[in-house]
Amino acid sequence: MEFLIDLKANNTKSWFEDHKRAYTEYVMKPAQSLVSELSDFILAIDPYLETSSAVGKTISRIYQGFDQLKDLYHYLYKIKSM
């Protein structure tokens, strides 16, 4: 949790790059373990759901935050029009 608090206070790519090892240990590995542990349960509900513990599949990319969008309105409009 401390990593996420620090990330919120230092939300820059350079800070993240300097602390990527902590991200991997405290965020990514637990997220991958959770997805793996829930995989059988999820597939029992719907066998067509994605259950691989991969970034871009069941785990969101960390760099794609709204704070990096130049114009949030156009992004939301694009999603709404899909």
PDB file of N, CA, C and O in Angstrom:
ATOM      1  N   MET A   1       0.814  -1.180   0.000  1.00  0.00           N
ATOM      2  CA  MET A   1       0.000   0.000   0.000  1.00  0.00           C
ATOM      3  C   MET A   1       0.870   1.261   0.000  1.00  0.00           C
ATOM      4  O   MET A   1       0.509   2.247  -0.619  1.00  0.00           O
ATOM      5  N   GLU A   2       1.996   1.191   0.666  1.00  0.00           N
ATOM      6  CA  GLU A   2       2.893   2.347   0.719  1.00  0.00           C
ATOM      7  C   GLU A   2       3.351   2.748  -0.673  1.00  0.00           C
ATOM      8  O   GLU A   2       3.444   3.936  -0.996  1.00  0.00           O
ATOM      9  N   PHE A   3       3.623   1.750  -1.538  1.00  0.00           N
ATOM     10  CA  PHE A   3       4.037   2.052  -2.902  1.00  0.00           C
ATOM     11  C   PHE A   3       2.971   2.873  -3.620  1.00  0.00           C
ATOM     12  O   PHE A   3       3.274   3.858  -4.289  1.00  0.00           O
ATOM     13  N   LEU A   4       1.703   2.486  -3.488  1.00  0.00           N
ATOM     14  CA  LEU A   4       0.622   3.192  -4.177  1.00  0.00           C
ATOM     15  C   LEU A   4       0.435   4.607  -3.634  1.00  0.00           C
ATOM     16  O   LEU A   4       0.161   5.536  -4.396  1.00  0.00           O
ATOM     17  N   ILE A   5       0.626   4.786  -2.344  1.00  0.00           N
ATOM     18  CA  ILE A   5       0.542   6.123  -1.751  1.00  0.00           C
ATOM     19  C   ILE A   5       1.675   6.997  -2.291  1.00  0.00           C
ATOM     20  O   ILE A   5       1.461   8.146  -2.674  1.00  0.00           O
ATOM     21  N   ASP A   6       2.874   6.427  -2.348  1.00  0.00           N
ATOM     22  CA  ASP A   6       4.016   7.172  -2.880  1.00  0.00           C
ATOM     23  C   ASP A   6       3.821   7.490  -4.364  1.00  0.00           C
ATOM     24  O   ASP A   6       4.171   8.578  -4.821  1.00  0.00           O
ATOM     25  N   LEU A   7       3.262   6.551  -5.108  1.00  0.00           N
ATOM     26  CA  LEU A   7       3.007   6.773  -6.527  1.00  0.00           C
ATOM     27  C   LEU A   7       2.027   7.923  -6.729  1.00  0.00           C
ATOM     28  O   LEU A   7       2.207   8.774  -7.600  1.00  0.00           O
ATOM     29  N   LYS A   8       0.998   7.978  -5.912  1.00  0.00           N
ATOM     30  CA  LYS A   8       0.020   9.061  -6.020  1.00  0.00           C
ATOM     31  C   LYS A   8       0.694  10.414  -5.782  1.00  0.00           C
ATOM     32  O   LYS A   8       0.399  11.394  -6.460  1.00  0.00           O
ATOM     33  N   ALA A   9       1.612  10.461  -4.840  1.00  0.00           N
ATOM     34  CA  ALA A   9       2.307  11.705  -4.522  1.00  0.00           C
ATOM     35  C   ALA A   9       3.378  12.053  -5.559  1.00  0.00           C
ATOM     36  O   ALA A   9       3.773  13.212  -5.674  1.00  0.00           O
ATOM     37  N   ASN A  10       3.856  11.066  -6.296  1.00  0.00           N
ATOM     38  CA  ASN A  10       4.946  11.258  -7.256  1.00  0.00           C
ATOM     39  C   ASN A  10       4.560  10.670  -8.605  1.00  0.00           C
ATOM     40  O   ASN A  10       5.278   9.841  -9.163  1.00  0.00           O
ATOM     41  N   ASN A  11       3.448  11.069  -9.143  1.00  0.00           N
ATOM     42  CA  ASN A  11       2.896  10.434 -10.331  1.00  0.00           C
ATOM     43  C   ASN A  11       3.589  10.900 -11.612  1.00  0.00           C
ATOM     44  O   ASN A  11       3.019  11.603 -12.436  1.00  0.00           O
ATOM     45  N   THR A  12       4.843  10.483 -11.756  1.00  0.00           N
ATOM     46  CA  THR A  12       5.599  10.771 -12.973  1.00  0.00           C
ATOM     47  C   THR A  12       6.233   9.478 -13.462  1.00  0.00           C
ATOM     48  O   THR A  12       6.496   8.564 -12.678  1.00  0.00           O
ATOM     49  N   LYS A  13       6.475   9.418 -14.746  1.00  0.00           N
ATOM     50  CA  LYS A  13       7.080   8.217 -15.311  1.00  0.00           C
ATOM     51  C   LYS A  13       8.504   8.017 -14.775  1.00  0.00           C
ATOM     52  O   LYS A  13       8.909   6.892 -14.520  1.00  0.00           O
ATOM     53  N   SER A  14       9.239   9.100 -14.587  1.00  0.00           N
ATOM     54  CA  SER A  14      10.619   8.964 -14.094  1.00  0.00           C
ATOM     55  C   SER A  14      10.642   8.396 -12.678  1.00  0.00           C
ATOM     56  O   SER A  14      11.477   7.542 -12.360  1.00  0.00           O
ATOM     57  N   TRP A  15       9.713   8.853 -11.799  1.00  0.00           N
ATOM     58  CA  TRP A  15       9.645   8.295 -10.449  1.00  0.00           C
ATOM     59  C   TRP A  15       9.301   6.817 -10.518  1.00  0.00           C
ATOM     60  O   TRP A  15       9.890   5.995  -9.834  1.00  0.00           O
ATOM     61  N   PHE A  16       8.336   6.487 -11.375  1.00  0.00           N
ATOM     62  CA  PHE A  16       7.935   5.090 -11.508  1.00  0.00           C
ATOM     63  C   PHE A  16       9.106   4.224 -11.976  1.00  0.00           C
ATOM     64  O   PHE A  16       9.321   3.142 -11.440  1.00  0.00           O
ATOM     65  N   GLU A  17       9.828   4.692 -12.965  1.00  0.00           N
ATOM     66  CA  GLU A  17      10.974   3.921 -13.466  1.00  0.00           C
ATOM     67  C   GLU A  17      11.996   3.667 -12.357  1.00  0.00           C
ATOM     68  O   GLU A  17      12.562   2.583 -12.269  1.00  0.00           O
ATOM     69  N   ASP A  18      12.208   4.658 -11.498  1.00  0.00           N
ATOM     70  CA  ASP A  18      13.141   4.499 -10.382  1.00  0.00           C
ATOM     71  C   ASP A  18      12.632   3.504  -9.339  1.00  0.00           C
ATOM     72  O   ASP A  18      13.412   2.988  -8.536  1.00  0.00           O
ATOM     73  N   HIS A  19      11.325   3.265  -9.301  1.00  0.00           N
ATOM     74  CA  HIS A  19      10.708   2.391  -8.296  1.00  0.00           C
ATOM     75  C   HIS A  19      10.015   1.176  -8.909  1.00  0.00           C
ATOM     76  O   HIS A  19       9.145   0.568  -8.294  1.00  0.00           O
ATOM     77  N   LYS A  20      10.424   0.820 -10.103  1.00  0.00           N
ATOM     78  CA  LYS A  20       9.775  -0.286 -10.819  1.00  0.00           C
ATOM     79  C   LYS A  20       9.933  -1.622 -10.090  1.00  0.00           C
ATOM     80  O   LYS A  20       9.043  -2.463 -10.127  1.00  0.00           O
ATOM     81  N   ARG A  21      11.043  -1.811  -9.428  1.00  0.00           N
ATOM     82  CA  ARG A  21      11.255  -3.051  -8.679  1.00  0.00           C
ATOM     83  C   ARG A  21      10.201  -3.203  -7.574  1.00  0.00           C
ATOM     84  O   ARG A  21       9.644  -4.280  -7.378  1.00  0.00           O
ATOM     85  N   ALA A  22       9.888  -2.120  -6.870  1.00  0.00           N
ATOM     86  CA  ALA A  22       8.847  -2.143  -5.834  1.00  0.00           C
ATOM     87  C   ALA A  22       7.486  -2.410  -6.457  1.00  0.00           C
ATOM     88  O   ALA A  22       6.670  -3.152  -5.897  1.00  0.00           O
ATOM     89  N   TYR A  23       7.215  -1.799  -7.617  1.00  0.00           N
ATOM     90  CA  TYR A  23       5.952  -2.047  -8.319  1.00  0.00           C
ATOM     91  C   TYR A  23       5.796  -3.533  -8.639  1.00  0.00           C
ATOM     92  O   TYR A  23       4.743  -4.124  -8.407  1.00  0.00           O
ATOM     93  N   THR A  24       6.851  -4.126  -9.157  1.00  0.00           N
ATOM     94  CA  THR A  24       6.801  -5.549  -9.503  1.00  0.00           C
ATOM     95  C   THR A  24       6.540  -6.399  -8.269  1.00  0.00           C
ATOM     96  O   THR A  24       5.685  -7.289  -8.292  1.00  0.00           O
ATOM     97  N   GLU A  25       7.228  -6.110  -7.190  1.00  0.00           N
ATOM     98  CA  GLU A  25       7.098  -6.914  -5.974  1.00  0.00           C
ATOM     99  C   GLU A  25       5.766  -6.700  -5.254  1.00  0.00           C
ATOM    100  O   GLU A  25       5.135  -7.660  -4.812  1.00  0.00           O
ATOM    101  N   TYR A  26       5.336  -5.462  -5.129  1.00  0.00           N
ATOM    102  CA  TYR A  26       4.175  -5.155  -4.287  1.00  0.00           C
ATOM    103  C   TYR A  26       2.846  -5.030  -5.027  1.00  0.00           C
ATOM    104  O   TYR A  26       1.792  -5.067  -4.398  1.00  0.00           O
ATOM    105  N   VAL A  27       2.904  -4.865  -6.349  1.00  0.00           N
ATOM    106  CA  VAL A  27       1.661  -4.701  -7.115  1.00  0.00           C
ATOM    107  C   VAL A  27       1.501  -5.809  -8.159  1.00  0.00           C
ATOM    108  O   VAL A  27       0.501  -6.526  -8.164  1.00  0.00           O
ATOM    109  N   MET A  28       2.473  -5.942  -9.043  1.00  0.00           N
ATOM    110  CA  MET A  28       2.326  -6.865 -10.167  1.00  0.00           C
ATOM    111  C   MET A  28       2.273  -8.336  -9.739  1.00  0.00           C
ATOM    112  O   MET A  28       1.377  -9.069 -10.152  1.00  0.00           O
ATOM    113  N   LYS A  29       3.218  -8.771  -8.935  1.00  0.00           N
ATOM    114  CA  LYS A  29       3.221 -10.181  -8.518  1.00  0.00           C
ATOM    115  C   LYS A  29       1.954 -10.563  -7.752  1.00  0.00           C
ATOM    116  O   LYS A  29       1.357 -11.603  -8.036  1.00  0.00           O
ATOM    117  N   PRO A  30       1.491  -9.743  -6.787  1.00  0.00           N
ATOM    118  CA  PRO A  30       0.228 -10.084  -6.118  1.00  0.00           C
ATOM    119  C   PRO A  30      -0.968 -10.090  -7.077  1.00  0.00           C
ATOM    120  O   PRO A  30      -1.851 -10.940  -6.950  1.00  0.00           O
ATOM    121  N   ALA A  31      -0.991  -9.170  -8.032  1.00  0.00           N
ATOM    122  CA  ALA A  31      -2.092  -9.138  -8.999  1.00  0.00           C
ATOM    123  C   ALA A  31      -2.088 -10.400  -9.858  1.00  0.00           C
ATOM    124  O   ALA A  31      -3.134 -11.009 -10.102  1.00  0.00           O
ATOM    125  N   GLN A  32      -0.913 -10.820 -10.300  1.00  0.00           N
ATOM    126  CA  GLN A  32      -0.802 -12.041 -11.102  1.00  0.00           C
ATOM    127  C   GLN A  32      -1.217 -13.265 -10.286  1.00  0.00           C
ATOM    128  O   GLN A  32      -1.900 -14.153 -10.803  1.00  0.00           O
ATOM    129  N   SER A  33      -0.831 -13.313  -9.031  1.00  0.00           N
ATOM    130  CA  SER A  33      -1.225 -14.428  -8.165  1.00  0.00           C
ATOM    131  C   SER A  33      -2.734 -14.469  -7.972  1.00  0.00           C
ATOM    132  O   SER A  33      -3.344 -15.544  -8.020  1.00  0.00           O
ATOM    133  N   LEU A  34      -3.341 -13.314  -7.765  1.00  0.00           N
ATOM    134  CA  LEU A  34      -4.786 -13.251  -7.594  1.00  0.00           C
ATOM    135  C   LEU A  34      -5.518 -13.750  -8.836  1.00  0.00           C
ATOM    136  O   LEU A  34      -6.443 -14.565  -8.740  1.00  0.00           O
ATOM    137  N   VAL A  35      -5.095 -13.293  -9.998  1.00  0.00           N
ATOM    138  CA  VAL A  35      -5.722 -13.735 -11.246  1.00  0.00           C
ATOM    139  C   VAL A  35      -5.564 -15.240 -11.407  1.00  0.00           C
ATOM    140  O   VAL A  35      -6.521 -15.942 -11.764  1.00  0.00           O
ATOM    141  N   SER A  36      -4.385 -15.751 -11.137  1.00  0.00           N
ATOM    142  CA  SER A  36      -4.152 -17.199 -11.261  1.00  0.00           C
ATOM    143  C   SER A  36      -5.026 -17.999 -10.297  1.00  0.00           C
ATOM    144  O   SER A  36      -5.589 -19.021 -10.670  1.00  0.00           O
ATOM    145  N   GLU A  37      -5.137 -17.506  -9.069  1.00  0.00           N
ATOM    146  CA  GLU A  37      -5.940 -18.218  -8.070  1.00  0.00           C
ATOM    147  C   GLU A  37      -7.432 -18.199  -8.401  1.00  0.00           C
ATOM    148  O   GLU A  37      -8.156 -19.143  -8.087  1.00  0.00           O
ATOM    149  N   LEU A  38      -7.911 -17.137  -9.028  1.00  0.00           N
ATOM    150  CA  LEU A  38      -9.329 -17.028  -9.366  1.00  0.00           C
ATOM    151  C   LEU A  38      -9.690 -17.644 -10.717  1.00  0.00           C
ATOM    152  O   LEU A  38     -10.869 -17.751 -11.056  1.00  0.00           O
ATOM    153  N   SER A  39      -8.689 -18.033 -11.474  1.00  0.00           N
ATOM    154  CA  SER A  39      -8.903 -18.510 -12.836  1.00  0.00           C
ATOM    155  C   SER A  39      -9.931 -19.634 -12.945  1.00  0.00           C
ATOM    156  O   SER A  39     -10.863 -19.561 -13.752  1.00  0.00           O
ATOM    157  N   ASP A  40      -9.800 -20.693 -12.167  1.00  0.00           N
ATOM    158  CA  ASP A  40     -10.736 -21.817 -12.256  1.00  0.00           C
ATOM    159  C   ASP A  40     -12.161 -21.395 -11.901  1.00  0.00           C
ATOM    160  O   ASP A  40     -13.123 -21.801 -12.557  1.00  0.00           O
ATOM    161  N   PHE A  41     -12.305 -20.568 -10.889  1.00  0.00           N
ATOM    162  CA  PHE A  41     -13.615 -20.081 -10.477  1.00  0.00           C
ATOM    163  C   PHE A  41     -14.260 -19.261 -11.598  1.00  0.00           C
ATOM    164  O   PHE A  41     -15.438 -19.421 -11.924  1.00  0.00           O
ATOM    165  N   ILE A  42     -13.478 -18.373 -12.207  1.00  0.00           N
ATOM    166  CA  ILE A  42     -13.985 -17.526 -13.283  1.00  0.00           C
ATOM    167  C   ILE A  42     -14.387 -18.370 -14.485  1.00  0.00           C
ATOM    168  O   ILE A  42     -15.445 -18.166 -15.089  1.00  0.00           O
ATOM    169  N   LEU A  43     -13.557 -19.329 -14.841  1.00  0.00           N
ATOM    170  CA  LEU A  43     -13.870 -20.186 -15.992  1.00  0.00           C
ATOM    171  C   LEU A  43     -15.090 -21.055 -15.743  1.00  0.00           C
ATOM    172  O   LEU A  43     -15.805 -21.414 -16.686  1.00  0.00           O
ATOM    173  N   ALA A  44     -15.356 -21.387 -14.495  1.00  0.00           N
ATOM    174  CA  ALA A  44     -16.570 -22.157 -14.174  1.00  0.00           C
ATOM    175  C   ALA A  44     -17.819 -21.313 -14.425  1.00  0.00           C
ATOM    176  O   ALA A  44     -18.871 -21.839 -14.794  1.00  0.00           O
ATOM    177  N   ILE A  45     -17.714 -20.023 -14.256  1.00  0.00           N
ATOM    178  CA  ILE A  45     -18.838 -19.120 -14.513  1.00  0.00           C
ATOM    179  C   ILE A  45     -18.999 -18.883 -16.011  1.00  0.00           C
ATOM    180  O   ILE A  45     -20.099 -18.947 -16.546  1.00  0.00           O
ATOM    181  N   ASP A  46     -17.901 -18.607 -16.687  1.00  0.00           N
ATOM    182  CA  ASP A  46     -17.935 -18.340 -18.127  1.00  0.00           C
ATOM    183  C   ASP A  46     -16.627 -18.816 -18.750  1.00  0.00           C
ATOM    184  O   ASP A  46     -15.584 -18.180 -18.570  1.00  0.00           O
ATOM    185  N   PRO A  47     -16.647 -19.919 -19.475  1.00  0.00           N
ATOM    186  CA  PRO A  47     -15.412 -20.478 -20.039  1.00  0.00           C
ATOM    187  C   PRO A  47     -14.778 -19.613 -21.139  1.00  0.00           C
ATOM    188  O   PRO A  47     -13.657 -19.893 -21.559  1.00  0.00           O
ATOM    189  N   TYR A  48     -15.457 -18.566 -21.574  1.00  0.00           N
ATOM    190  CA  TYR A  48     -14.920 -17.715 -22.636  1.00  0.00           C
ATOM    191  C   TYR A  48     -14.188 -16.478 -22.106  1.00  0.00           C
ATOM    192  O   TYR A  48     -13.619 -15.718 -22.883  1.00  0.00           O
ATOM    193  N   LEU A  49     -14.211 -16.271 -20.814  1.00  0.00           N
ATOM    194  CA  LEU A  49     -13.515 -15.121 -20.238  1.00  0.00           C
ATOM    195  C   LEU A  49     -12.004 -15.336 -20.250  1.00  0.00           C
ATOM    196  O   LEU A  49     -11.520 -16.458 -20.103  1.00  0.00           O
ATOM    197  N   GLU A  50     -11.281 -14.252 -20.404  1.00  0.00           N
ATOM    198  CA  GLU A  50      -9.812 -14.273 -20.374  1.00  0.00           C
ATOM    199  C   GLU A  50      -9.354 -14.441 -18.931  1.00  0.00           C
ATOM    200  O   GLU A  50      -9.802 -13.717 -18.046  1.00  0.00           O
ATOM    201  N   THR A  51      -8.467 -15.387 -18.685  1.00  0.00           N
ATOM    202  CA  THR A  51      -7.977 -15.613 -17.327  1.00  0.00           C
ATOM    203  C   THR A  51      -6.452 -15.683 -17.233  1.00  0.00           C
ATOM    204  O   THR A  51      -5.921 -16.012 -16.181  1.00  0.00           O
ATOM    205  N   SER A  52      -5.761 -15.352 -18.314  1.00  0.00           N
ATOM    206  CA  SER A  52      -4.298 -15.352 -18.218  1.00  0.00           C
ATOM    207  C   SER A  52      -3.853 -14.144 -17.407  1.00  0.00           C
ATOM    208  O   SER A  52      -4.409 -13.058 -17.529  1.00  0.00           O
ATOM    209  N   SER A  53      -2.873 -14.336 -16.568  1.00  0.00           N
ATOM    210  CA  SER A  53      -2.415 -13.241 -15.697  1.00  0.00           C
ATOM    211  C   SER A  53      -1.394 -12.387 -16.444  1.00  0.00           C
ATOM    212  O   SER A  53      -0.235 -12.320 -16.075  1.00  0.00           O
ATOM    213  N   ALA A  54      -1.865 -11.723 -17.492  1.00  0.00           N
ATOM    214  CA  ALA A  54      -0.980 -10.927 -18.339  1.00  0.00           C
ATOM    215  C   ALA A  54      -1.430  -9.468 -18.382  1.00  0.00           C
ATOM    216  O   ALA A  54      -2.621  -9.180 -18.366  1.00  0.00           O
ATOM    217  N   VAL A  55      -0.459  -8.588 -18.476  1.00  0.00           N
ATOM    218  CA  VAL A  55      -0.747  -7.164 -18.623  1.00  0.00           C
ATOM    219  C   VAL A  55      -1.407  -6.956 -19.980  1.00  0.00           C
ATOM    220  O   VAL A  55      -0.978  -7.496 -20.985  1.00  0.00           O
ATOM    221  N   GLY A  56      -2.470  -6.198 -19.976  1.00  0.00           N
ATOM    222  CA  GLY A  56      -3.206  -5.964 -21.204  1.00  0.00           C
ATOM    223  C   GLY A  56      -4.333  -6.960 -21.417  1.00  0.00           C
ATOM    224  O   GLY A  56      -5.163  -6.783 -22.299  1.00  0.00           O
ATOM    225  N   LYS A  57      -4.342  -7.995 -20.624  1.00  0.00           N
ATOM    226  CA  LYS A  57      -5.412  -9.002 -20.687  1.00  0.00           C
ATOM    227  C   LYS A  57      -6.305  -8.863 -19.460  1.00  0.00           C
ATOM    228  O   LYS A  57      -7.400  -8.358 -19.541  1.00  0.00           O
ATOM    229  N   THR A  58      -5.830  -9.309 -18.314  1.00  0.00           N
ATOM    230  CA  THR A  58      -6.605  -9.230 -17.073  1.00  0.00           C
ATOM    231  C   THR A  58      -6.033  -8.207 -16.092  1.00  0.00           C
ATOM    232  O   THR A  58      -6.652  -7.906 -15.089  1.00  0.00           O
ATOM    233  N   ILE A  59      -4.872  -7.692 -16.402  1.00  0.00           N
ATOM    234  CA  ILE A  59      -4.220  -6.694 -15.547  1.00  0.00           C
ATOM    235  C   ILE A  59      -3.988  -5.439 -16.392  1.00  0.00           C
ATOM    236  O   ILE A  59      -3.387  -5.511 -17.458  1.00  0.00           O
ATOM    237  N   SER A  60      -4.477  -4.311 -15.916  1.00  0.00           N
ATOM    238  CA  SER A  60      -4.353  -3.058 -16.664  1.00  0.00           C
ATOM    239  C   SER A  60      -2.919  -2.554 -16.681  1.00  0.00           C
ATOM    240  O   SER A  60      -2.166  -2.756 -15.738  1.00  0.00           O
ATOM    241  N   ARG A  61      -2.593  -1.870 -17.746  1.00  0.00           N
ATOM    242  CA  ARG A  61      -1.278  -1.236 -17.851  1.00  0.00           C
ATOM    243  C   ARG A  61      -1.223  -0.040 -16.911  1.00  0.00           C
ATOM    244  O   ARG A  61      -2.170   0.725 -16.824  1.00  0.00           O
ATOM    245  N   ILE A  62      -0.108   0.147 -16.249  1.00  0.00           N
ATOM    246  CA  ILE A  62       0.004   1.235 -15.282  1.00  0.00           C
ATOM    247  C   ILE A  62       0.172   2.593 -15.961  1.00  0.00           C
ATOM    248  O   ILE A  62      -0.214   3.614 -15.416  1.00  0.00           O
ATOM    249  N   TYR A  63       0.714   2.648 -17.156  1.00  0.00           N
ATOM    250  CA  TYR A  63       0.975   3.922 -17.812  1.00  0.00           C
ATOM    251  C   TYR A  63      -0.259   4.557 -18.439  1.00  0.00           C
ATOM    252  O   TYR A  63      -0.208   5.684 -18.868  1.00  0.00           O
ATOM    253  N   GLN A  64      -1.365   3.872 -18.516  1.00  0.00           N
ATOM    254  CA  GLN A  64      -2.529   4.399 -19.217  1.00  0.00           C
ATOM    255  C   GLN A  64      -3.518   5.068 -18.279  1.00  0.00           C
ATOM    256  O   GLN A  64      -4.692   4.778 -18.290  1.00  0.00           O
ATOM    257  N   GLY A  65      -3.040   5.980 -17.477  1.00  0.00           N
ATOM    258  CA  GLY A  65      -3.903   6.702 -16.553  1.00  0.00           C
ATOM    259  C   GLY A  65      -4.532   7.914 -17.204  1.00  0.00           C
ATOM    260  O   GLY A  65      -4.019   8.451 -18.184  1.00  0.00           O
ATOM    261  N   PHE A  66      -5.638   8.358 -16.657  1.00  0.00           N
ATOM    262  CA  PHE A  66      -6.316   9.525 -17.184  1.00  0.00           C
ATOM    263  C   PHE A  66      -5.470  10.780 -17.035  1.00  0.00           C
ATOM    264  O   PHE A  66      -5.647  11.742 -17.766  1.00  0.00           O
ATOM    265  N   ASP A  67      -4.556  10.786 -16.080  1.00  0.00           N
ATOM    266  CA  ASP A  67      -3.730  11.966 -15.863  1.00  0.00           C
ATOM    267  C   ASP A  67      -2.812  12.259 -17.043  1.00  0.00           C
ATOM    268  O   ASP A  67      -2.340  13.366 -17.199  1.00  0.00           O
ATOM    269  N   GLN A  68      -2.586  11.271 -17.906  1.00  0.00           N
ATOM    270  CA  GLN A  68      -1.700  11.464 -19.044  1.00  0.00           C
ATOM    271  C   GLN A  68      -2.450  11.852 -20.310  1.00  0.00           C
ATOM    272  O   GLN A  68      -1.843  12.117 -21.337  1.00  0.00           O
ATOM    273  N   LEU A  69      -3.757  11.890 -20.240  1.00  0.00           N
ATOM    274  CA  LEU A  69      -4.536  12.257 -21.411  1.00  0.00           C
ATOM    275  C   LEU A  69      -4.563  13.774 -21.566  1.00  0.00           C
ATOM    276  O   LEU A  69      -4.810  14.503 -20.616  1.00  0.00           O
ATOM    277  N   LYS A  70      -4.329  14.246 -22.766  1.00  0.00           N
ATOM    278  CA  LYS A  70      -4.326  15.682 -23.018  1.00  0.00           C
ATOM    279  C   LYS A  70      -5.749  16.236 -23.017  1.00  0.00           C
ATOM    280  O   LYS A  70      -5.996  17.323 -22.554  1.00  0.00           O
ATOM    281  N   ASP A  71      -6.677  15.473 -23.589  1.00  0.00           N
ATOM    282  CA  ASP A  71      -8.043  15.960 -23.699  1.00  0.00           C
ATOM    283  C   ASP A  71      -9.006  14.836 -23.340  1.00  0.00           C
ATOM    284  O   ASP A  71      -9.362  14.020 -24.170  1.00  0.00           O
ATOM    285  N   LEU A  72      -9.409  14.795 -22.096  1.00  0.00           N
ATOM    286  CA  LEU A  72     -10.272  13.735 -21.595  1.00  0.00           C
ATOM    287  C   LEU A  72     -11.615  13.711 -22.308  1.00  0.00           C
ATOM    288  O   LEU A  72     -12.174  12.652 -22.548  1.00  0.00           O
ATOM    289  N   TYR A  73     -12.134  14.866 -22.698  1.00  0.00           N
ATOM    290  CA  TYR A  73     -13.431  14.934 -23.370  1.00  0.00           C
ATOM    291  C   TYR A  73     -13.434  14.079 -24.636  1.00  0.00           C
ATOM    292  O   TYR A  73     -14.338  13.298 -24.866  1.00  0.00           O
ATOM    293  N   HIS A  74     -12.407  14.228 -25.481  1.00  0.00           N
ATOM    294  CA  HIS A  74     -12.355  13.466 -26.726  1.00  0.00           C
ATOM    295  C   HIS A  74     -12.217  11.969 -26.468  1.00  0.00           C
ATOM    296  O   HIS A  74     -12.771  11.150 -27.179  1.00  0.00           O
ATOM    297  N   TYR A  75     -11.473  11.619 -25.431  1.00  0.00           N
ATOM    298  CA  TYR A  75     -11.325  10.209 -25.063  1.00  0.00           C
ATOM    299  C   TYR A  75     -12.668   9.621 -24.664  1.00  0.00           C
ATOM    300  O   TYR A  75     -13.064   8.565 -25.134  1.00  0.00           O
ATOM    301  N   LEU A  76     -13.406  10.313 -23.790  1.00  0.00           N
ATOM    302  CA  LEU A  76     -14.704   9.816 -23.347  1.00  0.00           C
ATOM    303  C   LEU A  76     -15.708   9.790 -24.494  1.00  0.00           C
ATOM    304  O   LEU A  76     -16.521   8.884 -24.596  1.00  0.00           O
ATOM    305  N   TYR A  77     -15.641  10.774 -25.387  1.00  0.00           N
ATOM    306  CA  TYR A  77     -16.536  10.808 -26.538  1.00  0.00           C
ATOM    307  C   TYR A  77     -16.283   9.594 -27.429  1.00  0.00           C
ATOM    308  O   TYR A  77     -17.190   8.969 -27.921  1.00  0.00           O
ATOM    309  N   LYS A  78     -15.015   9.254 -27.611  1.00  0.00           N
ATOM    310  CA  LYS A  78     -14.650   8.109 -28.441  1.00  0.00           C
ATOM    311  C   LYS A  78     -15.211   6.818 -27.843  1.00  0.00           C
ATOM    312  O   LYS A  78     -15.741   5.977 -28.546  1.00  0.00           O
ATOM    313  N   ILE A  79     -15.091   6.665 -26.526  1.00  0.00           N
ATOM    314  CA  ILE A  79     -15.614   5.474 -25.865  1.00  0.00           C
ATOM    315  C   ILE A  79     -17.132   5.417 -25.998  1.00  0.00           C
ATOM    316  O   ILE A  79     -17.691   4.386 -26.332  1.00  0.00           O
ATOM    317  N   LYS A  80     -17.780   6.536 -25.790  1.00  0.00           N
ATOM    318  CA  LYS A  80     -19.241   6.583 -25.839  1.00  0.00           C
ATOM    319  C   LYS A  80     -19.760   6.281 -27.242  1.00  0.00           C
ATOM    320  O   LYS A  80     -20.817   5.689 -27.407  1.00  0.00           O
ATOM    321  N   SER A  81     -19.038   6.679 -28.263  1.00  0.00           N
ATOM    322  CA  SER A  81     -19.510   6.479 -29.630  1.00  0.00           C
ATOM    323  C   SER A  81     -19.219   5.086 -30.163  1.00  0.00           C
ATOM    324  O   SER A  81     -19.629   4.744 -31.247  1.00  0.00           O
ATOM    325  N   MET A  82     -18.535   4.280 -29.406  1.00  0.00           N
ATOM    326  CA  MET A  82     -18.234   2.909 -29.860  1.00  0.00           C
ATOM    327  C   MET A  82     -19.432   2.012 -29.807  1.00  0.00           C
ATOM    328  O   MET A  82     -20.314   2.056 -29.092  1.00  0.00           O
TER     329      MET A  82
END
